[in-house]
Coordinates of C-alpha atoms in Angstrom, one line a residue:
X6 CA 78.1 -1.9 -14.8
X7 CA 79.2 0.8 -12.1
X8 CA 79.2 -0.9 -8.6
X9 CA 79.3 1.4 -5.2
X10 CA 79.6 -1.2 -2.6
X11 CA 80.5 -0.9 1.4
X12 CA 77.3 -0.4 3.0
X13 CA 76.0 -2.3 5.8
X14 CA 73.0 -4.8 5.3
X15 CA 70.9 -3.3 7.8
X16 CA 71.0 0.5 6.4
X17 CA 67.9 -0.6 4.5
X18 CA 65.9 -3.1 6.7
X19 CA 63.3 -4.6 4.7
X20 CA 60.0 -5.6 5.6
X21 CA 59.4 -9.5 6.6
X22 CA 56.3 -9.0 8.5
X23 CA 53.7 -7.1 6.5
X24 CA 50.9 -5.6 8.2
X25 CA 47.8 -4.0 6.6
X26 CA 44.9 -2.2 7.7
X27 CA 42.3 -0.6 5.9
X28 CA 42.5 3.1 6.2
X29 CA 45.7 5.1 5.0
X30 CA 46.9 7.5 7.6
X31 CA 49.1 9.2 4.4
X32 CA 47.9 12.0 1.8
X33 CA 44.8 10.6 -0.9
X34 CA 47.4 11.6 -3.5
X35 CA 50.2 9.4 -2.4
X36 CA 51.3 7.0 -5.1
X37 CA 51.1 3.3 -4.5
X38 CA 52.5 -0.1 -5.6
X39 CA 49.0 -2.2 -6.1
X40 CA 48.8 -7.0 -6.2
X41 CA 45.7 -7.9 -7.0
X42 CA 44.7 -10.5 -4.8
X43 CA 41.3 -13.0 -5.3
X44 CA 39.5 -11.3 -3.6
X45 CA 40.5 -7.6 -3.8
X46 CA 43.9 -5.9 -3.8
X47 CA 46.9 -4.7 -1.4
X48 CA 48.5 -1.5 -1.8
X49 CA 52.2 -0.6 -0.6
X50 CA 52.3 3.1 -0.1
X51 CA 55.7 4.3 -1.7
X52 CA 56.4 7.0 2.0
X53 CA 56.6 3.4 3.2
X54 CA 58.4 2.2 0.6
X55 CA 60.8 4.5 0.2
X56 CA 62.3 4.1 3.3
X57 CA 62.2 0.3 3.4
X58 CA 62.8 -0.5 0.0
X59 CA 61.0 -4.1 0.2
X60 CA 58.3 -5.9 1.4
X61 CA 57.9 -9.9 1.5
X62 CA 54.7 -10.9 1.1
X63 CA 52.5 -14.0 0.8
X64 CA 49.6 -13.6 -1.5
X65 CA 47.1 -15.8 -2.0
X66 CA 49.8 -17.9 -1.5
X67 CA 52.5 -17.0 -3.6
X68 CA 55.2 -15.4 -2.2
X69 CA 56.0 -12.2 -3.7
X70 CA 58.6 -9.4 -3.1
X71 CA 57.3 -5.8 -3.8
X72 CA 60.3 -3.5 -4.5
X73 CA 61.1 0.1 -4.7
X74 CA 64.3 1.6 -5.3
X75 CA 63.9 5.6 -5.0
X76 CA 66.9 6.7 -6.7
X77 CA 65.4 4.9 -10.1
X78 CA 61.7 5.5 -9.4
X79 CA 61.8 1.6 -10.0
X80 CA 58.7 0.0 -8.9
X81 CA 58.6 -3.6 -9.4
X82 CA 57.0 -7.1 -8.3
X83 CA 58.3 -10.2 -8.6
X84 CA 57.3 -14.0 -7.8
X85 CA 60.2 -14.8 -4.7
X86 CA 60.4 -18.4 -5.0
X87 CA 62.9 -20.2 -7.5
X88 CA 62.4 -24.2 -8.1
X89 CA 60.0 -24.3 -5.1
X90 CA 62.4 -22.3 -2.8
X91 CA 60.7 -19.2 -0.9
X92 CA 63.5 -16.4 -1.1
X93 CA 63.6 -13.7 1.5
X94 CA 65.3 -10.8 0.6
X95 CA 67.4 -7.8 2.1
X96 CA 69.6 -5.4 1.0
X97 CA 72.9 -6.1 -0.1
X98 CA 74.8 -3.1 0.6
X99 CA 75.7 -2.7 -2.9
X100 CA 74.4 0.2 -5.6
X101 CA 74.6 -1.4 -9.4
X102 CA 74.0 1.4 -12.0
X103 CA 72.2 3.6 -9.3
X104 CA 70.2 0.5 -8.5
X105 CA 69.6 -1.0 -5.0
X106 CA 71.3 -4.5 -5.3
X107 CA 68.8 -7.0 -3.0
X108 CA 70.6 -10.4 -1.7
X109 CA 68.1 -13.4 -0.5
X110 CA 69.2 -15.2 2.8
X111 CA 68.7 -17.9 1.4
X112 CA 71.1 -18.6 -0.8
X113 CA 73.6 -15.2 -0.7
X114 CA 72.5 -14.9 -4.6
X115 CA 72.5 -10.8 -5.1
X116 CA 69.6 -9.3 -7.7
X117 CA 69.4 -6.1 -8.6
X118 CA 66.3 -4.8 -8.0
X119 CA 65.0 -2.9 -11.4
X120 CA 65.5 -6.3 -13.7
X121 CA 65.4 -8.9 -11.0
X122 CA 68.1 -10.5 -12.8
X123 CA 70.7 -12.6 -10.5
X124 CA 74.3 -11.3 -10.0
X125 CA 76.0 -13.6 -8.6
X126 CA 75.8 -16.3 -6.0
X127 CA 74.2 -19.6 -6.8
X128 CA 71.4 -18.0 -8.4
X129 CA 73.5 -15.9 -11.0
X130 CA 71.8 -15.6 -14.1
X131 CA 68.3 -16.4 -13.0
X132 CA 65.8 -13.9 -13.5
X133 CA 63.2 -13.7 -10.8
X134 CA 59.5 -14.0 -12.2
X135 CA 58.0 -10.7 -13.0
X136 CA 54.7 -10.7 -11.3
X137 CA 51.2 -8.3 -12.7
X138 CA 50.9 -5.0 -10.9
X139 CA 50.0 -1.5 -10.7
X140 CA 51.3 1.5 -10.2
X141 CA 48.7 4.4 -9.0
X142 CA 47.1 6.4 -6.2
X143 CA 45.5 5.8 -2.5
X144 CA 42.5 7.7 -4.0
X145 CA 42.5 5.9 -7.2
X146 CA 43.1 2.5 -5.6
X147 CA 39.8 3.3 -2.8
X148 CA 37.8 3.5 -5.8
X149 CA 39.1 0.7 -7.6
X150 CA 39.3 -1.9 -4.6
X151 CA 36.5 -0.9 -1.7
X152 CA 37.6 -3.8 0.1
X153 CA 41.4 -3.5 -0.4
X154 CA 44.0 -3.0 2.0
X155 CA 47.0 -1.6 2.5
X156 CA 50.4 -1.9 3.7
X157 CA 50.8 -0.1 7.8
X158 CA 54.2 1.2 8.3
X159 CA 56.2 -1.1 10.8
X160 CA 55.0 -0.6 14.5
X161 CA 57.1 1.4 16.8
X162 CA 60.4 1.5 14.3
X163 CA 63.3 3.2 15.6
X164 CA 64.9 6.1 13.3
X165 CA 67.2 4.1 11.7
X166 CA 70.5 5.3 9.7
X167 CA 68.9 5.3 6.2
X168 CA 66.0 7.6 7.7
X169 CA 68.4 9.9 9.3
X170 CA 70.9 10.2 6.8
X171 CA 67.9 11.0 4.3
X172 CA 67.0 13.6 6.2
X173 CA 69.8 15.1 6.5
X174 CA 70.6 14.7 2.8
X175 CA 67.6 16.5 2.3
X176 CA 68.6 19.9 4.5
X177 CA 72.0 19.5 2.4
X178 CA 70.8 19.7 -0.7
X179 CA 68.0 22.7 -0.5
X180 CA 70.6 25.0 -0.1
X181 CA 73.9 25.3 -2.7
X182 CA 76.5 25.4 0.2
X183 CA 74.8 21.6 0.9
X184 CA 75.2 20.8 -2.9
X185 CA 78.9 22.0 -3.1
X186 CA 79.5 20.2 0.1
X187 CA 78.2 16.7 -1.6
X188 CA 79.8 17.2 -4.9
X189 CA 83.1 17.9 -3.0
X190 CA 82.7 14.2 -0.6
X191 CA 82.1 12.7 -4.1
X192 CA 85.0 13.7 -6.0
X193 CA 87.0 12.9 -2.7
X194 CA 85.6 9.2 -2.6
X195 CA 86.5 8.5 -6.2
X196 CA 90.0 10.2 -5.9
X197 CA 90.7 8.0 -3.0
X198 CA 89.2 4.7 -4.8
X199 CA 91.5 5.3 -8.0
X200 CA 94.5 5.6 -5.0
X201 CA 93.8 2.4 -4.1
X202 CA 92.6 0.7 -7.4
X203 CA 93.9 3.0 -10.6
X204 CA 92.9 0.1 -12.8
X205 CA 88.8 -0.7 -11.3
X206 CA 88.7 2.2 -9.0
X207 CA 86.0 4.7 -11.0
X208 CA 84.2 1.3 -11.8
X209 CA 84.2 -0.7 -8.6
X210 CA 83.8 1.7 -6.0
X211 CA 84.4 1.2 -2.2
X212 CA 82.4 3.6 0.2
X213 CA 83.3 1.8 3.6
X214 CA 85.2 4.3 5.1
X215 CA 83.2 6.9 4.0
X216 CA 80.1 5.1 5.2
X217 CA 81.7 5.3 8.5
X218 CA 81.9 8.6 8.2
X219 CA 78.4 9.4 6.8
X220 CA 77.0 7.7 10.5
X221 CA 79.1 10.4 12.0
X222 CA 77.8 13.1 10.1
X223 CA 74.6 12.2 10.5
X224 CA 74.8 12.5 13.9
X225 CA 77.3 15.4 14.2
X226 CA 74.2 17.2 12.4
X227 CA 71.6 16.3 15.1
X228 CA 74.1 17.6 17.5
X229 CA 74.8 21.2 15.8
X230 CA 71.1 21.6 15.2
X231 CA 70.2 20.4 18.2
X232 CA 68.1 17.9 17.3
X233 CA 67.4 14.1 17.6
X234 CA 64.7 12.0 15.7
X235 CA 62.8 9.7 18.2
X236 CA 60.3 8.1 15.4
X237 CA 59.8 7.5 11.6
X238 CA 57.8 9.6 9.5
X239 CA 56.5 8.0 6.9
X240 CA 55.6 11.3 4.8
X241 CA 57.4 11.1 1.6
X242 CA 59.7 14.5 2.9
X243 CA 63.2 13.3 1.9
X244 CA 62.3 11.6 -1.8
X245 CA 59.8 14.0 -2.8
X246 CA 62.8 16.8 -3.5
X247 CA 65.0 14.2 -4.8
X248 CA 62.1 13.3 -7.6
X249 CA 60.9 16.8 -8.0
X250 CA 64.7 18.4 -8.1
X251 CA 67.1 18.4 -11.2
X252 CA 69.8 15.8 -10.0
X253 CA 69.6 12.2 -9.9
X254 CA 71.4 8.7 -9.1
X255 CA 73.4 8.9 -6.5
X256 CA 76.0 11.6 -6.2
X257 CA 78.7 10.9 -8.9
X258 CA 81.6 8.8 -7.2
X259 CA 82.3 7.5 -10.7
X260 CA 83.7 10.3 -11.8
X261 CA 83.1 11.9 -15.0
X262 CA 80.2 14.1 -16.1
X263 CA 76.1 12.7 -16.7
X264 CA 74.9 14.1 -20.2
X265 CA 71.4 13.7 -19.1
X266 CA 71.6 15.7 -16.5
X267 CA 68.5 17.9 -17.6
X268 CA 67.3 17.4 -21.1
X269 CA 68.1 14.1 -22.3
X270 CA 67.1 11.6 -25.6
X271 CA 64.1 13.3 -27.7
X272 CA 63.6 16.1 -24.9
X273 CA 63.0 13.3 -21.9
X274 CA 64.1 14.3 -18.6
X275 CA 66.1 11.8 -16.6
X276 CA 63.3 11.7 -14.2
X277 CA 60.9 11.3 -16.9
X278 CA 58.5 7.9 -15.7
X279 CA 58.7 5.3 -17.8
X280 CA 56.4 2.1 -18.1
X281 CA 58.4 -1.0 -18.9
X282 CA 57.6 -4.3 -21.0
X283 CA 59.3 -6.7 -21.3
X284 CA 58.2 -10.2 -23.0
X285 CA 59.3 -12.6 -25.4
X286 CA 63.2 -11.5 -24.9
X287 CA 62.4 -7.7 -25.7
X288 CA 61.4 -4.7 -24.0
X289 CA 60.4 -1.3 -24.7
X290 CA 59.7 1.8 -22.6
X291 CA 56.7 3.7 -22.5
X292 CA 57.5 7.4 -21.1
X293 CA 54.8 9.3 -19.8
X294 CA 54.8 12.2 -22.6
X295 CA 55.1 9.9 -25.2
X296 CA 51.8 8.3 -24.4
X297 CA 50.2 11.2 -23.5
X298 CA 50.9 13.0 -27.0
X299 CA 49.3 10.2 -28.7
X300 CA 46.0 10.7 -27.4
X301 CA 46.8 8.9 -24.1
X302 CA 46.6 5.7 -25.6
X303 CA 49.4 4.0 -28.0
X304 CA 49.9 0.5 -29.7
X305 CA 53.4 -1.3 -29.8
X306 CA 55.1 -5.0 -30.4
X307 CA 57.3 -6.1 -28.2
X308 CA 58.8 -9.3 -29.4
X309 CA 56.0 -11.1 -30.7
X310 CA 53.1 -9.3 -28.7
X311 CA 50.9 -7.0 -29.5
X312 CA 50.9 -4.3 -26.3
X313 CA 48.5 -1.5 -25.9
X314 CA 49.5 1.4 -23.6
X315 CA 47.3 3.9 -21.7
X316 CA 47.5 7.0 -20.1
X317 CA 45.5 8.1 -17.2
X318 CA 46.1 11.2 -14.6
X319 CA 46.9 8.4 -12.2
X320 CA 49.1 5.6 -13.8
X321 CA 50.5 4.3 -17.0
X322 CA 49.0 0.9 -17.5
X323 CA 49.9 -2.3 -20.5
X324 CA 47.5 -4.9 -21.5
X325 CA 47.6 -7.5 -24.6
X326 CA 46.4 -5.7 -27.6
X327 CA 42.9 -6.6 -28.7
X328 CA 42.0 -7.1 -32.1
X329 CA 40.4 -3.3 -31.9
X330 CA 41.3 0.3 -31.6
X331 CA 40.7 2.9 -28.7
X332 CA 39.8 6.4 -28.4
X333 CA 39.7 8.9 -25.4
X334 CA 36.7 10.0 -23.9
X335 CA 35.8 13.1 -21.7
X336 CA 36.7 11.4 -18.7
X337 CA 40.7 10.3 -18.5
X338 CA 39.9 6.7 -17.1
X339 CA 37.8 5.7 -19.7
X340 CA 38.1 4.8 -23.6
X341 CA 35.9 3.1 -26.3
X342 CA 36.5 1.0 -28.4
X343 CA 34.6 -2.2 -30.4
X344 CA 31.3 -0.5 -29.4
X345 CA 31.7 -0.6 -25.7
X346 CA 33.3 1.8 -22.9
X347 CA 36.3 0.6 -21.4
X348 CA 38.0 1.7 -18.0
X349 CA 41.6 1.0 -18.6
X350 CA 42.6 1.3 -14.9
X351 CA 40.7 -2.2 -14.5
X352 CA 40.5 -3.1 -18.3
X353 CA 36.9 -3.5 -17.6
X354 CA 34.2 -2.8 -20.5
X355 CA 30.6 -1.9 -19.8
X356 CA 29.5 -5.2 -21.6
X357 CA 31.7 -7.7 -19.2
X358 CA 34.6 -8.4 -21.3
X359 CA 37.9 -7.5 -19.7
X360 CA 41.8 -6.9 -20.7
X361 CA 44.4 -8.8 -20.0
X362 CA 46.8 -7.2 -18.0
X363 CA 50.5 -7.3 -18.8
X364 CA 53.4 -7.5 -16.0
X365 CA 54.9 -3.9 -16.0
X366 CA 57.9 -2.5 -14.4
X367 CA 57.7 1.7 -13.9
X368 CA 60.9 3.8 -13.7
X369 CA 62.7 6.5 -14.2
X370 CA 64.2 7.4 -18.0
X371 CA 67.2 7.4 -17.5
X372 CA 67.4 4.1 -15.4
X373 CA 65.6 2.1 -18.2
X374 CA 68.4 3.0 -20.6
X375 CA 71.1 2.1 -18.6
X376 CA 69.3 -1.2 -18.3
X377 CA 68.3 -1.2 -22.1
X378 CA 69.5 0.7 -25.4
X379 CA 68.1 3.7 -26.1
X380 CA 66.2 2.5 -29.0
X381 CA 64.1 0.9 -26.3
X382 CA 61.7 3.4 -25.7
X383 CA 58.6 4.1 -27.3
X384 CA 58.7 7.2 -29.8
X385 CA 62.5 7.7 -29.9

């Protein structure tokens, strides 16, 4: 496991104190992290997200942690309690695998975030329970959940150093003077870990001073350009070229070069999305094109379960494989199957019978293998 570690605790400030409101001030087309609730649902817009990495949340109480690390496009929710101990979680200052690692307060244990799988701390080794979820969009969700709500960005938050320095990221890497600048501060970081560490230093790397360094480029930036940012904007800016661009992780202080740097295992891109199961001591990997050449539906076992995967324009989604097959209809929502019309982003049928929905993780391609072999996706 590669480690970048040295940042501080509070580049990242979770959420603790989750507000929601009905109406979404973002764009309809805005992905979003969806609980179910008893009565309706929430959704956690990923603009929010993406700058805060975590929410804790009570629901229908059960505490739950909803979790998004951008650099994976891991989306994730887990249960937060452990042997009737509410955990509340922040970030660690530590990167595992490109991963945000998350520590709770509690107890110091460190997870990392796309497996929920403890660290170390007094917790290492415990996995954190993998809650049901969903993975779509503010228009989809609307329709969906009527009475739903959703996740309001903090009130009044000031620009902290995460959001400036991914905004300034951002103007660095549109332009390839910005991308030769980066690739040169990486090389320098791992040349001056293996200086101090030859044996663990392109393993275990140490970004500290360089950290340091980062908060005084970030403001040495606002100066030049004569700018300042005075509020948050919650508008998906800095991310949306990261997801959309052809590099990923974070830049490479490991050293080395990434062989899926474009085209990867059976033509995947490393930014391929991924839907992840994972029961009965396996998993498997669902990637988007994989479904979708199947006829947007596809059946799988993953340890002893029977998994059936579908494909919409909006989400990738898993339930428990009925004893019955599915075909596509017109409309991309709906399928048929056992003499009745099924809309898989509820699992609902038109004669009252409904699907049992499977906990999911959703990720990025190349994430999901470095957390699994590569035999663990779907059609590969």
């Amino acid at each position: 496991m590669e480690i970048i570690h040295g940042f501080d605790s509070e580049f990242i400030p979770s959420i603790t104190t989750p507000r929601f409101v009905t109406d979404y001030a973002g764009d309809p087309n805005d992905e979003v992290l969806v609980v179910e609730t008893d009565e309706s649902a929430r959704a956690y817009p990923i603009p929010i997200l993406d700058l805060h990495h975590m929410v804790n949340d009570t629901v229908d109480g059960t505490p739950v942690l909803v979790a998004w690390c951008p650099l994976c496009g891991s989306g994730v929710v887990y249960e937060r309690s452990i042997e009737e101990q509410e955990l509340t979680f922040e970030f660690a200052g530590k990167l595992a695998d490109n991963n945000f690692v998350m520590r709770d307060i509690e107890t110091g244990t460190e997870w990392k975030q796309s497996t929920g799988e403890g660290l170390s701390g007094d917790l290492e080794g415990v996995a954190l329970p993998l809650q049901s979820a969903r993975m779509t969009t503010w228009n989809s969700f609307r329709d969906a959940y009527p009475a739903g709500v959703v996740l309001a960005p903090p009130e009044e938050p000031t620009p902290y150093l995460f959001y400036r320095f991914e905004k300034t990221a951002t103007r660095l890497i549109s332009n390839p003077a910005g991308r030769e600048f980066l690739d040169g501060v990486s090389k320098f970081v791992r040349a001056a870990n293996l200086a101090r560490d030859p044996q663990h230093g392109s393993s275990d790397v140490s970004i500290r001073p360089f950290f340091r360094l980062m908060q005084a480029g970030v403001e040495l930036s606002d100066w030049v350009l004569g700018r300042s940012e005075t509020s948050v904007q919650y508008d998906g800016e800095p991310m949306a070229l990261y997801e959309s661009g052809r590099v990923f992780g974070f830049p490479p202080v490991h050293g080395g070069t990434r062989e899926w740097d474009n085209q990867g295992l059976d033509g995947l891109r490393a930014k391929t999305r991924v839907l992840g199961v994972s029961t009965d001591g396996a998993a498997l990997g669902f990637p988007r094109p994989h479904v979708e050449a199947a006829g947007s539906v596809v059946r799988a076992t993953v340890g002893e379960t029977d998994v059936v995967v579908f494909a919409t324009d909006d989400e990738l989604v898993a339930y428990d494989a009925p004893g019955f097959s599915f075909e596509a209809t017109d409309d991309p929502d709906r399928f048929v199957g056992d003499g009745a019309e099924w809309d898989v982003a509820t699992g609902e049928s038109t004669d009252g019978r409904t699907l049992s929905r499977l906990p999911a993780r959703w990720t990025f391609a190349f994430s999901w293998q470095s957390d699994h072999e590569t035999a663990r996706f779907y059609g590969c």
